[in-house]
């Protein structure tokens, strides 16, 4: 029975029951988003009868769903009326500029959730049950969904990433945005530096999303695209900055090192590579969101992982980078890791 | 945007991300139980390589799964070794007498989980997408699974329920156990009072499970069975005690009142009915486990609910009961509600 003992109050089975029914939390939020419930909550007045009319649903269903969302912290309830919690006001009301409700489409995508139905098999084999390369199979259409629906969650990271990537650099420069997706990171660099030219690399259908965002941001004249696989296409450097966001975690270490070598070779001396990653502490069990991300990579990829800073430093070092610095993104689970490609000769 | 404001520290999207990925918590625990991982954890030594060998799985899979279980509180990790948390030692190691790992089979049953794939539709219509009467469709085989797999979770409630149901009563008595399932509650009454005779009512295949448990407890000579629907069969009273555990929540109030009237009619004067229920507070959003149970009833039944004490009191009262008393079960989410069928003439 190991060394765990029941010191103090007796443990209760509540945690086990709660974990076994946790899938209901995801389902409840998906249902609320599908019903556009958070818009109705924002509109008020928030009583069951009004909400049921507003979203076209039954009173029984609305009352039970809203109670459940209150229990899990996504609404508040007072005198029988439901109102936004701080989290739902900021991140789930579709009129909030920081609304991330669209992330439900990617996070609830069948490709991402289905492997969890076979998780024991995946633990046995050590890799995803998705055929081929899993989520990173070439041209997987899930990345178009990612580019569309995850952009609002990534948007708050663009400003810190742009500032850190550009820190100390100015003037004309070329920037490669690998696995550009929605393109928001490269676009932010272009906005911050009007002399920066961006080359966005991703599958061709994904690049259509990035190009649309570049137009919206008014940087389309300095925005080129390079369709294809990051492992196969010629990057066409030299670059001052390479952005490599939300990408390394899909692959094993040798693959990451191979890619980082290619990145390093595309940089001019003094250039830098910036990765944005979930970076768990060396204990791999904290902080919860970054550390827990490994399970998603186990389920969805052949050999990906959430790498610790030490592991990322080793990969960068083995790929020829001279110096690595970590910058946790404020108020978020991500860390920006910057690799420097050696001091320019003139310094 | 309602009245919610961002007082104090800015809210982060972490809660939304956590809720959208909560289904992974259930999947991780199911996988660990399927792999018999908690037995291996109890055996030690708890390093990744040993655990992988013990359960016949990959090291990558075991490391990531064990890290995840640590993050959600179901294991501990120190110096790279995984050990039981208090909760997993007591409730997930198969050698623990209080192990409830089997509950995963009922709680993860397709019948219970599948409706959550269509929760928005269920909220719209107000009732389950399961055909017919949902989980309470006559002869639904899920109740044989319930009787087998939920018994360990219900077992700790048997002693308090038996004591409360029998409080102040002794001598020869007849006890009807409606929706007996595993039979543990009626069996406990039979153990506490050697002059009690039990009549267990449930679907015939479920009663086989209850009869097996009665034999194990050595009370089979005082244990009769009454196969069929609680709404249709003749109870054949009078009874001193009627047990009605985990049952009312499947039905709407008029149906509950109809059933309670039938129960009342089967009791002798001075008899009592004992229900075991998830009873949320009148706010319906606390305590979390009892209040959250309404969502399961929304998903799985046409019109069930987790009723508040006031609602249960009303139902009892409308059914002819004179007095109702609530007894929360210590260390658990359940409440025993006792309805008294009037003072006997001789008092």
PDB file of C-alpha atoms in Angstrom, chain B residues 28-283:
ATOM      1  CA  UNK B  28      -6.368   9.492 -17.239  1.00  0.00           C
ATOM      2  CA  UNK B  29      -8.002   7.799 -14.267  1.00  0.00           C
ATOM      3  CA  UNK B  30      -9.803   5.291 -16.469  1.00  0.00           C
ATOM      4  CA  UNK B  31      -6.502   4.443 -18.176  1.00  0.00           C
ATOM      5  CA  UNK B  32      -4.688   4.015 -14.859  1.00  0.00           C
ATOM      6  CA  UNK B  33      -7.400   1.696 -13.527  1.00  0.00           C
ATOM      7  CA  UNK B  34      -7.437  -0.302 -16.769  1.00  0.00           C
ATOM      8  CA  UNK B  35      -3.644  -0.709 -16.548  1.00  0.00           C
ATOM      9  CA  UNK B  36      -3.883  -1.768 -12.865  1.00  0.00           C
ATOM     10  CA  UNK B  37      -1.410   1.021 -12.201  1.00  0.00           C
ATOM     11  CA  UNK B  38      -2.513   1.677  -8.639  1.00  0.00           C
ATOM     12  CA  UNK B  39      -1.629  -1.874  -7.643  1.00  0.00           C
ATOM     13  CA  UNK B  40       1.873  -1.363  -9.073  1.00  0.00           C
ATOM     14  CA  UNK B  41       2.168   1.938  -7.224  1.00  0.00           C
ATOM     15  CA  UNK B  42       1.305   0.121  -3.991  1.00  0.00           C
ATOM     16  CA  UNK B  43       3.877  -2.570  -4.759  1.00  0.00           C
ATOM     17  CA  UNK B  44       6.659  -0.045  -5.352  1.00  0.00           C
ATOM     18  CA  UNK B  45       9.411   0.933  -5.883  1.00  0.00           C
ATOM     19  CA  UNK B  46       7.585   3.494  -8.023  1.00  0.00           C
ATOM     20  CA  UNK B  47      10.170   4.576 -10.576  1.00  0.00           C
ATOM     21  CA  UNK B  48       9.119   4.872 -14.211  1.00  0.00           C
ATOM     22  CA  UNK B  49      11.103   1.869 -15.454  1.00  0.00           C
ATOM     23  CA  UNK B  50       9.734  -0.445 -12.754  1.00  0.00           C
ATOM     24  CA  UNK B  51       6.148   0.722 -13.194  1.00  0.00           C
ATOM     25  CA  UNK B  52       6.382   0.312 -16.958  1.00  0.00           C
ATOM     26  CA  UNK B  53       7.559  -3.275 -16.526  1.00  0.00           C
ATOM     27  CA  UNK B  54       4.974  -4.035 -13.844  1.00  0.00           C
ATOM     28  CA  UNK B  55       1.990  -2.913 -15.903  1.00  0.00           C
ATOM     29  CA  UNK B  56       3.385  -3.827 -19.327  1.00  0.00           C
ATOM     30  CA  UNK B  57       3.488  -0.326 -20.748  1.00  0.00           C
ATOM     31  CA  UNK B  58       5.936   2.119 -22.299  1.00  0.00           C
ATOM     32  CA  UNK B  59       8.134   4.284 -20.090  1.00  0.00           C
ATOM     33  CA  UNK B  60       7.054   7.416 -21.956  1.00  0.00           C
ATOM     34  CA  UNK B  61       3.415   6.592 -21.395  1.00  0.00           C
ATOM     35  CA  UNK B  62       3.862   5.715 -17.721  1.00  0.00           C
ATOM     36  CA  UNK B  63       5.927   8.804 -16.939  1.00  0.00           C
ATOM     37  CA  UNK B  64       3.444  11.165 -18.539  1.00  0.00           C
ATOM     38  CA  UNK B  65       0.401   9.410 -17.067  1.00  0.00           C
ATOM     39  CA  UNK B  66       1.896   9.312 -13.556  1.00  0.00           C
ATOM     40  CA  UNK B  67       2.894  12.972 -13.773  1.00  0.00           C
ATOM     41  CA  UNK B  68      -0.640  13.828 -14.786  1.00  0.00           C
ATOM     42  CA  UNK B  69      -2.143  11.762 -11.950  1.00  0.00           C
ATOM     43  CA  UNK B  70       0.207  13.593  -9.585  1.00  0.00           C
ATOM     44  CA  UNK B  71      -0.957  16.959 -10.918  1.00  0.00           C
ATOM     45  CA  UNK B  72      -4.587  16.069 -10.224  1.00  0.00           C
ATOM     46  CA  UNK B  73      -3.852  14.737  -6.725  1.00  0.00           C
ATOM     47  CA  UNK B  74      -4.130  10.998  -7.344  1.00  0.00           C
ATOM     48  CA  UNK B  75      -0.431  10.240  -6.819  1.00  0.00           C
ATOM     49  CA  UNK B  76       2.558  11.881  -5.193  1.00  0.00           C
ATOM     50  CA  UNK B  77       6.021  12.255  -6.710  1.00  0.00           C
ATOM     51  CA  UNK B  78       9.317  12.646  -4.961  1.00  0.00           C
ATOM     52  CA  UNK B  79      12.820  12.173  -6.363  1.00  0.00           C
ATOM     53  CA  UNK B  80      11.348  10.698  -9.522  1.00  0.00           C
ATOM     54  CA  UNK B  81       9.334   8.051  -7.669  1.00  0.00           C
ATOM     55  CA  UNK B  82       5.569   7.889  -7.633  1.00  0.00           C
ATOM     56  CA  UNK B  83       3.670   6.836  -4.539  1.00  0.00           C
ATOM     57  CA  UNK B  84       0.071   6.753  -3.419  1.00  0.00           C
ATOM     58  CA  UNK B  85      -1.665   9.922  -2.352  1.00  0.00           C
ATOM     59  CA  UNK B  86      -3.997   9.482   0.616  1.00  0.00           C
ATOM     60  CA  UNK B  87      -6.896   9.280  -1.851  1.00  0.00           C
ATOM     61  CA  UNK B  88      -5.319   6.666  -4.129  1.00  0.00           C
ATOM     62  CA  UNK B  89      -4.127   4.512  -1.209  1.00  0.00           C
ATOM     63  CA  UNK B  90      -7.605   4.375   0.276  1.00  0.00           C
ATOM     64  CA  UNK B  91      -9.792   4.359  -2.807  1.00  0.00           C
ATOM     65  CA  UNK B  92      -7.808   3.190  -5.838  1.00  0.00           C
ATOM     66  CA  UNK B  93      -5.364   0.491  -4.701  1.00  0.00           C
ATOM     67  CA  UNK B  94      -7.259  -2.751  -5.363  1.00  0.00           C
ATOM     68  CA  UNK B  95      -5.996  -4.192  -2.064  1.00  0.00           C
ATOM     69  CA  UNK B  96      -7.575  -1.418  -0.024  1.00  0.00           C
ATOM     70  CA  UNK B  97     -10.840  -2.580   1.593  1.00  0.00           C
ATOM     71  CA  UNK B  98     -12.317   0.808   0.675  1.00  0.00           C
ATOM     72  CA  UNK B  99     -11.218   0.652  -2.977  1.00  0.00           C
ATOM     73  CA  UNK B 100     -13.849   2.144  -5.294  1.00  0.00           C
ATOM     74  CA  UNK B 101     -11.979   1.726  -8.579  1.00  0.00           C
ATOM     75  CA  UNK B 102     -14.853  -0.438  -9.824  1.00  0.00           C
ATOM     76  CA  UNK B 103     -17.082   2.648  -9.880  1.00  0.00           C
ATOM     77  CA  UNK B 104     -15.219   3.641 -13.042  1.00  0.00           C
ATOM     78  CA  UNK B 105     -17.128   0.914 -14.869  1.00  0.00           C
ATOM     79  CA  UNK B 106     -20.514   2.450 -14.035  1.00  0.00           C
ATOM     80  CA  UNK B 107     -19.467   6.101 -14.157  1.00  0.00           C
ATOM     81  CA  UNK B 108     -17.643   5.528 -17.436  1.00  0.00           C
ATOM     82  CA  UNK B 109     -20.421   3.404 -18.895  1.00  0.00           C
ATOM     83  CA  UNK B 110     -21.307   4.442 -22.421  1.00  0.00           C
ATOM     84  CA  UNK B 111     -24.940   4.903 -21.418  1.00  0.00           C
ATOM     85  CA  UNK B 112     -23.937   7.482 -18.800  1.00  0.00           C
ATOM     86  CA  UNK B 113     -21.276   9.317 -20.809  1.00  0.00           C
ATOM     87  CA  UNK B 114     -22.699   9.314 -24.327  1.00  0.00           C
ATOM     88  CA  UNK B 115     -25.494  11.844 -23.660  1.00  0.00           C
ATOM     89  CA  UNK B 116     -22.840  14.402 -22.689  1.00  0.00           C
ATOM     90  CA  UNK B 117     -21.801  14.415 -26.345  1.00  0.00           C
ATOM     91  CA  UNK B 118     -25.185  15.986 -27.073  1.00  0.00           C
ATOM     92  CA  UNK B 119     -25.584  18.146 -23.997  1.00  0.00           C
ATOM     93  CA  UNK B 120     -26.633  21.290 -25.896  1.00  0.00           C
ATOM     94  CA  UNK B 121     -29.500  19.330 -27.460  1.00  0.00           C
ATOM     95  CA  UNK B 122     -30.451  17.985 -24.048  1.00  0.00           C
ATOM     96  CA  UNK B 123     -30.491  21.498 -22.576  1.00  0.00           C
ATOM     97  CA  UNK B 124     -32.673  22.623 -25.463  1.00  0.00           C
ATOM     98  CA  UNK B 125     -35.221  19.833 -25.044  1.00  0.00           C
ATOM     99  CA  UNK B 126     -34.911  19.481 -21.273  1.00  0.00           C
ATOM    100  CA  UNK B 127     -34.498  15.716 -21.294  1.00  0.00           C
ATOM    101  CA  UNK B 128     -32.070  12.958 -22.137  1.00  0.00           C
ATOM    102  CA  UNK B 129     -31.296  11.851 -25.677  1.00  0.00           C
ATOM    103  CA  UNK B 130     -31.323   8.240 -24.483  1.00  0.00           C
ATOM    104  CA  UNK B 131     -34.408   6.614 -26.042  1.00  0.00           C
ATOM    105  CA  UNK B 132     -37.417   5.698 -23.921  1.00  0.00           C
ATOM    106  CA  UNK B 133     -37.067   6.401 -20.243  1.00  0.00           C
ATOM    107  CA  UNK B 134     -33.310   6.932 -20.448  1.00  0.00           C
ATOM    108  CA  UNK B 135     -31.294   5.363 -17.675  1.00  0.00           C
ATOM    109  CA  UNK B 136     -34.532   4.306 -15.985  1.00  0.00           C
ATOM    110  CA  UNK B 137     -35.888   2.419 -19.003  1.00  0.00           C
ATOM    111  CA  UNK B 138     -37.317  -0.868 -17.680  1.00  0.00           C
ATOM    112  CA  UNK B 139     -34.797  -3.709 -17.455  1.00  0.00           C
ATOM    113  CA  UNK B 140     -31.935  -1.435 -18.483  1.00  0.00           C
ATOM    114  CA  UNK B 141     -28.845  -3.641 -18.061  1.00  0.00           C
ATOM    115  CA  UNK B 142     -26.866  -0.661 -16.759  1.00  0.00           C
ATOM    116  CA  UNK B 143     -28.338  -1.393 -13.319  1.00  0.00           C
ATOM    117  CA  UNK B 144     -26.663  -4.760 -13.179  1.00  0.00           C
ATOM    118  CA  UNK B 145     -23.417  -2.881 -13.792  1.00  0.00           C
ATOM    119  CA  UNK B 146     -24.430  -0.388 -11.101  1.00  0.00           C
ATOM    120  CA  UNK B 147     -25.149  -3.175  -8.623  1.00  0.00           C
ATOM    121  CA  UNK B 148     -21.751  -4.741  -9.254  1.00  0.00           C
ATOM    122  CA  UNK B 149     -19.499  -1.738  -9.602  1.00  0.00           C
ATOM    123  CA  UNK B 150     -21.008   0.929  -7.356  1.00  0.00           C
ATOM    124  CA  UNK B 151     -21.342  -1.326  -4.303  1.00  0.00           C
ATOM    125  CA  UNK B 152     -17.904  -0.316  -2.901  1.00  0.00           C
ATOM    126  CA  UNK B 153     -18.856   3.354  -3.067  1.00  0.00           C
ATOM    127  CA  UNK B 154     -22.197   2.711  -1.377  1.00  0.00           C
ATOM    128  CA  UNK B 155     -20.857   0.290   1.254  1.00  0.00           C
ATOM    129  CA  UNK B 156     -19.657   3.022   3.666  1.00  0.00           C
ATOM    130  CA  UNK B 157     -23.159   4.470   3.631  1.00  0.00           C
ATOM    131  CA  UNK B 158     -24.788   1.182   4.674  1.00  0.00           C
ATOM    132  CA  UNK B 159     -23.854   1.415   8.369  1.00  0.00           C
ATOM    133  CA  UNK B 160     -25.175   4.975   8.880  1.00  0.00           C
ATOM    134  CA  UNK B 161     -28.289   4.227   6.845  1.00  0.00           C
ATOM    135  CA  UNK B 162     -29.001   1.022   8.750  1.00  0.00           C
ATOM    136  CA  UNK B 163     -28.531   2.723  12.115  1.00  0.00           C
ATOM    137  CA  UNK B 164     -30.746   5.668  11.226  1.00  0.00           C
ATOM    138  CA  UNK B 165     -33.468   3.529   9.637  1.00  0.00           C
ATOM    139  CA  UNK B 166     -33.583   1.240  12.684  1.00  0.00           C
ATOM    140  CA  UNK B 167     -33.192   3.931  15.345  1.00  0.00           C
ATOM    141  CA  UNK B 168     -35.758   3.212  18.064  1.00  0.00           C
ATOM    142  CA  UNK B 169     -37.121   0.102  16.363  1.00  0.00           C
ATOM    143  CA  UNK B 170     -36.379  -3.496  17.288  1.00  0.00           C
ATOM    144  CA  UNK B 171     -37.819  -6.972  17.212  1.00  0.00           C
ATOM    145  CA  UNK B 172     -39.500  -8.747  14.321  1.00  0.00           C
ATOM    146  CA  UNK B 173     -40.004  -6.452  11.344  1.00  0.00           C
ATOM    147  CA  UNK B 174     -40.441  -6.482   7.594  1.00  0.00           C
ATOM    148  CA  UNK B 175     -38.288  -4.236   5.452  1.00  0.00           C
ATOM    149  CA  UNK B 176     -38.842  -3.408   1.779  1.00  0.00           C
ATOM    150  CA  UNK B 177     -35.705  -2.386  -0.131  1.00  0.00           C
ATOM    151  CA  UNK B 178     -36.874  -0.622  -3.304  1.00  0.00           C
ATOM    152  CA  UNK B 179     -34.360  -0.424  -6.162  1.00  0.00           C
ATOM    153  CA  UNK B 180     -32.182  -2.649  -4.026  1.00  0.00           C
ATOM    154  CA  UNK B 181     -29.354  -2.851  -6.568  1.00  0.00           C
ATOM    155  CA  UNK B 182     -26.378  -4.404  -4.787  1.00  0.00           C
ATOM    156  CA  UNK B 183     -28.713  -4.917  -1.812  1.00  0.00           C
ATOM    157  CA  UNK B 184     -26.219  -3.583   0.718  1.00  0.00           C
ATOM    158  CA  UNK B 185     -28.670  -1.329   2.536  1.00  0.00           C
ATOM    159  CA  UNK B 186     -31.313  -3.957   3.207  1.00  0.00           C
ATOM    160  CA  UNK B 187     -28.588  -6.469   4.036  1.00  0.00           C
ATOM    161  CA  UNK B 188     -27.179  -4.053   6.611  1.00  0.00           C
ATOM    162  CA  UNK B 189     -30.588  -3.748   8.286  1.00  0.00           C
ATOM    163  CA  UNK B 190     -30.790  -7.555   8.371  1.00  0.00           C
ATOM    164  CA  UNK B 191     -27.358  -7.723   9.990  1.00  0.00           C
ATOM    165  CA  UNK B 192     -28.183  -5.088  12.586  1.00  0.00           C
ATOM    166  CA  UNK B 193     -31.514  -6.702  13.470  1.00  0.00           C
ATOM    167  CA  UNK B 194     -31.545 -10.529  13.354  1.00  0.00           C
ATOM    168  CA  UNK B 195     -35.344 -10.423  13.459  1.00  0.00           C
ATOM    169  CA  UNK B 196     -35.654  -8.267  10.339  1.00  0.00           C
ATOM    170  CA  UNK B 197     -36.872  -9.875   7.118  1.00  0.00           C
ATOM    171  CA  UNK B 198     -35.950  -8.108   3.888  1.00  0.00           C
ATOM    172  CA  UNK B 199     -37.876  -7.959   0.636  1.00  0.00           C
ATOM    173  CA  UNK B 200     -35.600  -6.650  -2.122  1.00  0.00           C
ATOM    174  CA  UNK B 201     -37.273  -5.121  -5.175  1.00  0.00           C
ATOM    175  CA  UNK B 202     -35.460  -4.522  -8.471  1.00  0.00           C
ATOM    176  CA  UNK B 203     -35.201  -5.924 -11.987  1.00  0.00           C
ATOM    177  CA  UNK B 204     -34.663  -9.689 -11.850  1.00  0.00           C
ATOM    178  CA  UNK B 205     -31.073  -9.673 -13.189  1.00  0.00           C
ATOM    179  CA  UNK B 206     -30.120  -7.016 -10.645  1.00  0.00           C
ATOM    180  CA  UNK B 207     -31.616  -9.065  -7.815  1.00  0.00           C
ATOM    181  CA  UNK B 208     -29.144 -11.850  -8.619  1.00  0.00           C
ATOM    182  CA  UNK B 209     -26.382  -9.486  -7.522  1.00  0.00           C
ATOM    183  CA  UNK B 210     -28.261  -8.574  -4.330  1.00  0.00           C
ATOM    184  CA  UNK B 211     -28.941 -12.244  -3.528  1.00  0.00           C
ATOM    185  CA  UNK B 212     -25.249 -13.009  -3.924  1.00  0.00           C
ATOM    186  CA  UNK B 213     -24.395 -10.246  -1.480  1.00  0.00           C
ATOM    187  CA  UNK B 214     -27.059 -11.474   0.963  1.00  0.00           C
ATOM    188  CA  UNK B 215     -25.488 -14.941   0.886  1.00  0.00           C
ATOM    189  CA  UNK B 216     -22.037 -13.470   1.510  1.00  0.00           C
ATOM    190  CA  UNK B 217     -23.445 -11.592   4.497  1.00  0.00           C
ATOM    191  CA  UNK B 218     -25.154 -14.757   5.804  1.00  0.00           C
ATOM    192  CA  UNK B 219     -28.647 -13.223   5.787  1.00  0.00           C
ATOM    193  CA  UNK B 220     -30.046 -15.165   2.833  1.00  0.00           C
ATOM    194  CA  UNK B 221     -32.646 -16.949   5.009  1.00  0.00           C
ATOM    195  CA  UNK B 222     -34.315 -13.638   5.761  1.00  0.00           C
ATOM    196  CA  UNK B 223     -33.903 -12.249   2.262  1.00  0.00           C
ATOM    197  CA  UNK B 224     -36.716 -12.415  -0.291  1.00  0.00           C
ATOM    198  CA  UNK B 225     -36.799 -10.845  -3.724  1.00  0.00           C
ATOM    199  CA  UNK B 226     -39.598  -9.124  -5.613  1.00  0.00           C
ATOM    200  CA  UNK B 227     -38.674  -8.681  -9.267  1.00  0.00           C
ATOM    201  CA  UNK B 228     -40.205  -5.892 -11.340  1.00  0.00           C
ATOM    202  CA  UNK B 229     -40.857  -2.183 -11.491  1.00  0.00           C
ATOM    203  CA  UNK B 230     -41.271  -0.215  -8.268  1.00  0.00           C
ATOM    204  CA  UNK B 231     -44.138   1.568  -9.985  1.00  0.00           C
ATOM    205  CA  UNK B 232     -45.978  -1.585 -10.984  1.00  0.00           C
ATOM    206  CA  UNK B 233     -45.509  -4.514  -8.626  1.00  0.00           C
ATOM    207  CA  UNK B 234     -47.659  -5.047  -5.545  1.00  0.00           C
ATOM    208  CA  UNK B 235     -45.387  -4.344  -2.582  1.00  0.00           C
ATOM    209  CA  UNK B 236     -47.234  -6.796  -0.357  1.00  0.00           C
ATOM    210  CA  UNK B 237     -46.934  -4.847   2.894  1.00  0.00           C
ATOM    211  CA  UNK B 238     -47.308  -3.826   5.571  1.00  0.00           C
ATOM    212  CA  UNK B 239     -43.683  -2.945   6.214  1.00  0.00           C
ATOM    213  CA  UNK B 240     -41.965  -1.389   9.185  1.00  0.00           C
ATOM    214  CA  UNK B 241     -39.317   0.217   7.027  1.00  0.00           C
ATOM    215  CA  UNK B 242     -39.086   0.999   3.322  1.00  0.00           C
ATOM    216  CA  UNK B 243     -35.651   1.833   1.913  1.00  0.00           C
ATOM    217  CA  UNK B 244     -35.690   4.017  -1.185  1.00  0.00           C
ATOM    218  CA  UNK B 245     -32.027   4.658  -1.955  1.00  0.00           C
ATOM    219  CA  UNK B 246     -30.587   6.461  -4.980  1.00  0.00           C
ATOM    220  CA  UNK B 247     -33.936   6.306  -6.680  1.00  0.00           C
ATOM    221  CA  UNK B 248     -36.115   9.434  -6.425  1.00  0.00           C
ATOM    222  CA  UNK B 249     -33.554  11.544  -8.317  1.00  0.00           C
ATOM    223  CA  UNK B 250     -34.405   9.711 -11.538  1.00  0.00           C
ATOM    224  CA  UNK B 251     -37.969  11.076 -11.641  1.00  0.00           C
ATOM    225  CA  UNK B 252     -39.921  14.309 -11.639  1.00  0.00           C
ATOM    226  CA  UNK B 253     -41.819  15.472  -8.575  1.00  0.00           C
ATOM    227  CA  UNK B 254     -45.295  14.142  -9.496  1.00  0.00           C
ATOM    228  CA  UNK B 255     -43.770  10.729 -10.198  1.00  0.00           C
ATOM    229  CA  UNK B 256     -41.897  10.823  -6.881  1.00  0.00           C
ATOM    230  CA  UNK B 257     -45.071  11.787  -5.036  1.00  0.00           C
ATOM    231  CA  UNK B 258     -46.975   8.962  -6.700  1.00  0.00           C
ATOM    232  CA  UNK B 259     -44.280   6.518  -5.663  1.00  0.00           C
ATOM    233  CA  UNK B 260     -44.073   7.880  -2.125  1.00  0.00           C
ATOM    234  CA  UNK B 261     -47.853   7.513  -1.774  1.00  0.00           C
ATOM    235  CA  UNK B 262     -47.505   3.863  -2.750  1.00  0.00           C
ATOM    236  CA  UNK B 263     -44.665   3.535  -0.233  1.00  0.00           C
ATOM    237  CA  UNK B 264     -46.748   5.230   2.442  1.00  0.00           C
ATOM    238  CA  UNK B 265     -49.642   2.893   1.773  1.00  0.00           C
ATOM    239  CA  UNK B 266     -47.341  -0.088   2.232  1.00  0.00           C
ATOM    240  CA  UNK B 267     -46.109   1.059   5.665  1.00  0.00           C
ATOM    241  CA  UNK B 268     -47.754   0.140   8.902  1.00  0.00           C
ATOM    242  CA  UNK B 269     -48.638   3.103  11.162  1.00  0.00           C
ATOM    243  CA  UNK B 270     -45.425   4.319  12.750  1.00  0.00           C
ATOM    244  CA  UNK B 271     -43.405   2.890   9.890  1.00  0.00           C
ATOM    245  CA  UNK B 272     -40.814   4.909   8.070  1.00  0.00           C
ATOM    246  CA  UNK B 273     -39.316   5.420   4.645  1.00  0.00           C
ATOM    247  CA  UNK B 274     -35.590   6.132   4.320  1.00  0.00           C
ATOM    248  CA  UNK B 275     -34.230   7.730   1.184  1.00  0.00           C
ATOM    249  CA  UNK B 276     -30.543   8.164   0.414  1.00  0.00           C
ATOM    250  CA  UNK B 277     -29.986  11.066  -1.944  1.00  0.00           C
ATOM    251  CA  UNK B 278     -27.643  13.759  -3.187  1.00  0.00           C
ATOM    252  CA  UNK B 279     -29.371  16.698  -1.465  1.00  0.00           C
ATOM    253  CA  UNK B 280     -28.075  20.111  -2.556  1.00  0.00           C
ATOM    254  CA  UNK B 281     -28.619  23.194  -0.470  1.00  0.00           C
ATOM    255  CA  UNK B 282     -31.537  25.423  -1.403  1.00  0.00           C
ATOM    256  CA  UNK B 283     -29.162  27.544  -3.544  1.00  0.00           C
TER     257      UNK B 283
END
